[in-house]
mmCIF file of C-alpha atoms in Angstrom:
data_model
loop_
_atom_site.group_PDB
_atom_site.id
_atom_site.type_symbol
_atom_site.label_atom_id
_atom_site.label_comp_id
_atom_site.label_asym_id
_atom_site.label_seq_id
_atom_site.Cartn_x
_atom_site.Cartn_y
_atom_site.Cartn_z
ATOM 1 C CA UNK Z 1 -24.574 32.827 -75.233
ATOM 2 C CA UNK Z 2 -24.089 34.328 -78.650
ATOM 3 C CA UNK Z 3 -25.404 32.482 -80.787
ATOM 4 C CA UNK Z 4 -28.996 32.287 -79.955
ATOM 5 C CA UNK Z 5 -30.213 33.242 -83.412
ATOM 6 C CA UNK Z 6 -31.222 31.695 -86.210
ATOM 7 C CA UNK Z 7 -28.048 30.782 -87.753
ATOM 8 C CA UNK Z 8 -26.858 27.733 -87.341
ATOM 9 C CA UNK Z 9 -24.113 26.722 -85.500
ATOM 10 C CA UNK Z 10 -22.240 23.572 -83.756
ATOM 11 C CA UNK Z 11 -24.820 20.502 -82.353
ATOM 12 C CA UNK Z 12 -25.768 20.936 -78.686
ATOM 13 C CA UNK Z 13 -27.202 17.865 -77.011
ATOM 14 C CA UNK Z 14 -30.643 18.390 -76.397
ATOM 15 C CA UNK Z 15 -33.368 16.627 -76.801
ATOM 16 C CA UNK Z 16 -36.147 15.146 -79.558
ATOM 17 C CA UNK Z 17 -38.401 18.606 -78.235
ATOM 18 C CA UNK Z 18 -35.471 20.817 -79.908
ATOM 19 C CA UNK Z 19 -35.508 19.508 -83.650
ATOM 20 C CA UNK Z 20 -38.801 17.310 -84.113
ATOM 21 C CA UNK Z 21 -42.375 17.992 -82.779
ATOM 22 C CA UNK Z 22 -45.142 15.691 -81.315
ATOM 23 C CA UNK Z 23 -48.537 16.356 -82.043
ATOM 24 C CA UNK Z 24 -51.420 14.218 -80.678
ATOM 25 C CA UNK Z 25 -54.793 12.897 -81.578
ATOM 26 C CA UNK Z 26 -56.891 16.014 -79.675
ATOM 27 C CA UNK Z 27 -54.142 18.692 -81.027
ATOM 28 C CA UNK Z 28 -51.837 18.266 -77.701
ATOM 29 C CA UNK Z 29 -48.393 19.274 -78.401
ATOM 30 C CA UNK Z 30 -47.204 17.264 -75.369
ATOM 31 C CA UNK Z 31 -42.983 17.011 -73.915
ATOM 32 C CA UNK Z 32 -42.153 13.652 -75.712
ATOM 33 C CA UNK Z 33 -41.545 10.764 -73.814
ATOM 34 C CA UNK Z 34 -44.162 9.138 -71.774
ATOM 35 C CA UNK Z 35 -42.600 10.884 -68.950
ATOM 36 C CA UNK Z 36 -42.807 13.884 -70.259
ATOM 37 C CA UNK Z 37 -46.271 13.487 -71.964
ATOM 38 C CA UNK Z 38 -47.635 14.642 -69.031
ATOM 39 C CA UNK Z 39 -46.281 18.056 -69.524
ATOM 40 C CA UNK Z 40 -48.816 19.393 -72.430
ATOM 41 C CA UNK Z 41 -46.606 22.814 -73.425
ATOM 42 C CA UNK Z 42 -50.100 23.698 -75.845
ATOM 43 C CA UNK Z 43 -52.885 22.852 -77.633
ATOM 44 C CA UNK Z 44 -53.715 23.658 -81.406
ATOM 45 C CA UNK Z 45 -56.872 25.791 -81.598
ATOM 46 C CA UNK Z 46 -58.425 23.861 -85.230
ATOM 47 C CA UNK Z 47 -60.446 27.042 -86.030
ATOM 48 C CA UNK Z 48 -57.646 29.562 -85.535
ATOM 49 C CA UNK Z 49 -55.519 27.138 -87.371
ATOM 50 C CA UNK Z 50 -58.766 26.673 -90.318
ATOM 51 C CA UNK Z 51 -58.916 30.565 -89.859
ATOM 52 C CA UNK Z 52 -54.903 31.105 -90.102
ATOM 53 C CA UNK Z 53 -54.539 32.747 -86.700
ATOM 54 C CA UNK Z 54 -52.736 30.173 -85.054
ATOM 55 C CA UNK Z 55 -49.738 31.036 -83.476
ATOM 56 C CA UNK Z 56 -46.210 29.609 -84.251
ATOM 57 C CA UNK Z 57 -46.451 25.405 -84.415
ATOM 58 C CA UNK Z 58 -42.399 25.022 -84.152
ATOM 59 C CA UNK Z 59 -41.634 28.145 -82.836
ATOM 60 C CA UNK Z 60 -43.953 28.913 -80.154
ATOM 61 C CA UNK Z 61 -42.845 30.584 -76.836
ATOM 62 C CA UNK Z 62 -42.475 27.334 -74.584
ATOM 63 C CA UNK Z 63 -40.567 25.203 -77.670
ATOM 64 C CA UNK Z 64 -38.119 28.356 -78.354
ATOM 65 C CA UNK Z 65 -36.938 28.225 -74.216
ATOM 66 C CA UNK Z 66 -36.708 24.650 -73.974
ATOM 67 C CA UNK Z 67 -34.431 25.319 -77.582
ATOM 68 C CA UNK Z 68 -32.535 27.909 -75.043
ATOM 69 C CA UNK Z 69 -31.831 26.166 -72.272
ATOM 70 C CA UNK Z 70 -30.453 23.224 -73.398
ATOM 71 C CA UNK Z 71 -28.493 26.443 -75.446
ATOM 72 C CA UNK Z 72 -27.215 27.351 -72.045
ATOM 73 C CA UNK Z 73 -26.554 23.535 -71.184
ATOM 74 C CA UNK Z 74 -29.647 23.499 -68.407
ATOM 75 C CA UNK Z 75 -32.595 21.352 -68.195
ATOM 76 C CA UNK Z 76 -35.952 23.136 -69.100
ATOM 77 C CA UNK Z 77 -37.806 21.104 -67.091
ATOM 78 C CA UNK Z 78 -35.435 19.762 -64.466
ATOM 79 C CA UNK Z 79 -37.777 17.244 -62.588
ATOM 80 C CA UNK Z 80 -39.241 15.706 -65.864
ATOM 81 C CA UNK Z 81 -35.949 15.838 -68.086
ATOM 82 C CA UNK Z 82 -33.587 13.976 -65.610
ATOM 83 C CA UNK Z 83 -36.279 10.766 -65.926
ATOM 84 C CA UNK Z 84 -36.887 11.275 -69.778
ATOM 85 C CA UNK Z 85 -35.682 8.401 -72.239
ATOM 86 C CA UNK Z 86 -35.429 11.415 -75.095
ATOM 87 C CA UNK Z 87 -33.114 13.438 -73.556
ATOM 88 C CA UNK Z 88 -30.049 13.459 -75.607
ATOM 89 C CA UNK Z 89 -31.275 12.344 -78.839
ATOM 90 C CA UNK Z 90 -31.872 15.266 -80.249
ATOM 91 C CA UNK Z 91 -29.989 18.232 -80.861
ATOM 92 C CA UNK Z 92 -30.300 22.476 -80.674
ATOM 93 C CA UNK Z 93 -29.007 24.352 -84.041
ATOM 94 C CA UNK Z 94 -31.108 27.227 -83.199
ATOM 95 C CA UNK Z 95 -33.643 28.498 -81.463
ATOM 96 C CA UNK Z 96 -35.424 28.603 -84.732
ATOM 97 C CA UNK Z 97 -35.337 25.778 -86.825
ATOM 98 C CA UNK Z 98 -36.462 25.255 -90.478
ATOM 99 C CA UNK Z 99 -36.018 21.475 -90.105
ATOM 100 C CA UNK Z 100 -38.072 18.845 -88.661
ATOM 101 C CA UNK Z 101 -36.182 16.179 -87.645
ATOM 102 C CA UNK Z 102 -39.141 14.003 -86.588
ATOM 103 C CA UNK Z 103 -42.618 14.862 -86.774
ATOM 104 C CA UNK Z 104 -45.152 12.437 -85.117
ATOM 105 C CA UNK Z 105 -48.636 12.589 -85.451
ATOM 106 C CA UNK Z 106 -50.869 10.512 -82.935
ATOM 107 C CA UNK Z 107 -53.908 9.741 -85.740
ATOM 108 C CA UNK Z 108 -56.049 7.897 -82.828
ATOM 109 C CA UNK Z 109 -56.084 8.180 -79.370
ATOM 110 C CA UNK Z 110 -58.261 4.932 -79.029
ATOM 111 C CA UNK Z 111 -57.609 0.994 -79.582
ATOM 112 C CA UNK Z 112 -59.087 -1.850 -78.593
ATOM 113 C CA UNK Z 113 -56.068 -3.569 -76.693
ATOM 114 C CA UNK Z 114 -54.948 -3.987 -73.225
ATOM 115 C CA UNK Z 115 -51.517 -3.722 -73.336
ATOM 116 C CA UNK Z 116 -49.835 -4.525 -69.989
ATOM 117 C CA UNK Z 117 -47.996 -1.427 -70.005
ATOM 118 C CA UNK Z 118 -50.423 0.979 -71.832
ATOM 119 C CA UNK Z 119 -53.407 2.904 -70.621
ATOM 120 C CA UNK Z 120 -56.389 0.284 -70.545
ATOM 121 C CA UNK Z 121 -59.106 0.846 -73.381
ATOM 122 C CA UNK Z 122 -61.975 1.561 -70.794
ATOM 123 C CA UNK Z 123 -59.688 4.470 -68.796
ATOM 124 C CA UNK Z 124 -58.907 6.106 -71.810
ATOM 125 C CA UNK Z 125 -62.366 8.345 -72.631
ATOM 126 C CA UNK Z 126 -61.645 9.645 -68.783
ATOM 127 C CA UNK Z 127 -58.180 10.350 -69.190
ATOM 128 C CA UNK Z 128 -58.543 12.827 -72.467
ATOM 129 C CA UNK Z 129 -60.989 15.042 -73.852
ATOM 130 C CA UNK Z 130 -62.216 14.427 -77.629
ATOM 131 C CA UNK Z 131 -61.125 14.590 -80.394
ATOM 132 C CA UNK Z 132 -59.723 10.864 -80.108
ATOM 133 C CA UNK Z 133 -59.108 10.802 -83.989
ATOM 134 C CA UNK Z 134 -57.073 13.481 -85.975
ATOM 135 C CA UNK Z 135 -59.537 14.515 -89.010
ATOM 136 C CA UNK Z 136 -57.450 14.356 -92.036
ATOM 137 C CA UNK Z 137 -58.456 18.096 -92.737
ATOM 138 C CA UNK Z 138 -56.572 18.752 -89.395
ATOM 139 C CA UNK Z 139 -53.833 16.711 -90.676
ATOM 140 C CA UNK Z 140 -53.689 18.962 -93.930
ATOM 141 C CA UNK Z 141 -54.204 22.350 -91.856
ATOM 142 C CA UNK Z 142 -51.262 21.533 -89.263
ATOM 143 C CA UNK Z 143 -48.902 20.656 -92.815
ATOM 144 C CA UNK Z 144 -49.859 23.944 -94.067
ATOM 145 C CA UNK Z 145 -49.236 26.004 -91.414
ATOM 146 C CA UNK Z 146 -45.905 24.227 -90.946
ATOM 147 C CA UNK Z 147 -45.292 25.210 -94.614
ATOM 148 C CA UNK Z 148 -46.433 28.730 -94.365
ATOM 149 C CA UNK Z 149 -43.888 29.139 -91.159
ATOM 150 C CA UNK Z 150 -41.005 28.322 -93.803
ATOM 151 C CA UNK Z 151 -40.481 25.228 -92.820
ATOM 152 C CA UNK Z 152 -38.482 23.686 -95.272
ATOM 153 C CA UNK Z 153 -37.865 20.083 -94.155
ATOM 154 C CA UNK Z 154 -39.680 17.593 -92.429
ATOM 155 C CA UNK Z 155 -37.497 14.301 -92.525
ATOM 156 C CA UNK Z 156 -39.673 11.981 -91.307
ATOM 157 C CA UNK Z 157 -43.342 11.675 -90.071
ATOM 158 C CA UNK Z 158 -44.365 9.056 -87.855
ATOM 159 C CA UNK Z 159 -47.303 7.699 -87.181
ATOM 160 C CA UNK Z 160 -47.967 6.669 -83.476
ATOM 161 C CA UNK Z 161 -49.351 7.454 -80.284
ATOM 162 C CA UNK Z 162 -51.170 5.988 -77.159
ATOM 163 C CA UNK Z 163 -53.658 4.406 -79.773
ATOM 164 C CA UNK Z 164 -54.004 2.530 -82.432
ATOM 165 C CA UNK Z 165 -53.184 4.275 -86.192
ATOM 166 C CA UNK Z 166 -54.775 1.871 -88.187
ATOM 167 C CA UNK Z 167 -57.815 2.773 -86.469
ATOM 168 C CA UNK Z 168 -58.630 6.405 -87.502
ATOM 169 C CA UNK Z 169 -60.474 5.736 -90.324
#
């Protein structure tokens, strides 16, 4: 396909993974629909991003193919994309976007409830590894790096995740 640069061009159907970016409590950057959340495509290392050596946030090697092949109208990950609620709602201007569509932060990984269709509050310390709050410095660190990779948009940040927000305090 020609136009896999960084120029922009007409709006593939992809999904949210091609324009927005999910970012949990522990520095997951997980597929995004609980389906998908299973898939973790990396995790941010907090002293190479303190130490500005982290690599690409929006642009790293496993976000730029799943960019591609919805580019090349394929499913990047066939057996978790055909199940996804996401898929379609987003949409691939390049494989190298300087706008955020969506960018959801998972402040807390913990809360108190027992939601009937939510991971119960006792399973959850044996289901992840710490951190279970984002720090506010990593907060801050992840919005500069995402600024010092050019990005020039980020239309909307939501707050939200397996726990509770209100509870990272």
């Amino acid at each position: 396909m020609s136009n896999l640069n960084n120029s922009p061009h007409s709006l593939i159907p992809g999904c949210l993974m091609c324009d927005s970016l999910y970012v949990k409590a522990n520095g997951e950057l997980p597929c995004w629909d609980d389906v998908g959340e299973q898939l973790i495509l990396r995790t941010i290392d907090e002293q190479a991003l303190s130490s500005k050596k982290e690599q690409q946030l929006f642009d790293f090697p496993t976000l730029v193919n799943i960019r591609k092949a919805f580019l090349e109208v394929r499913e990047p990950y066939q057996h978790l994309c055909s199940k996804c609620a996401v898929r379609g709602h987003g949409t691939v201007t390049s494989l190298y976007p300087k706008i955020i569509r969506v960018l959801h932060i998972e402040p807390s990984y913990l809360c108190q409830l027992a939601c009937p269709q939510c991971v119960e509050p006792k399973l959850r310390l044996q289901l992840k590894k710490p951190p279970y709050n984002m720090s506010l410095s990593f907060y801050h660190k992840l919005l500069q790096q995402l600024q010092d990779e050019e990005i020039a948009t980020i239309r909307l940040v939501h707050f939200e995740g397996r726990g509770e927000p209100l509870l990272n305090n």
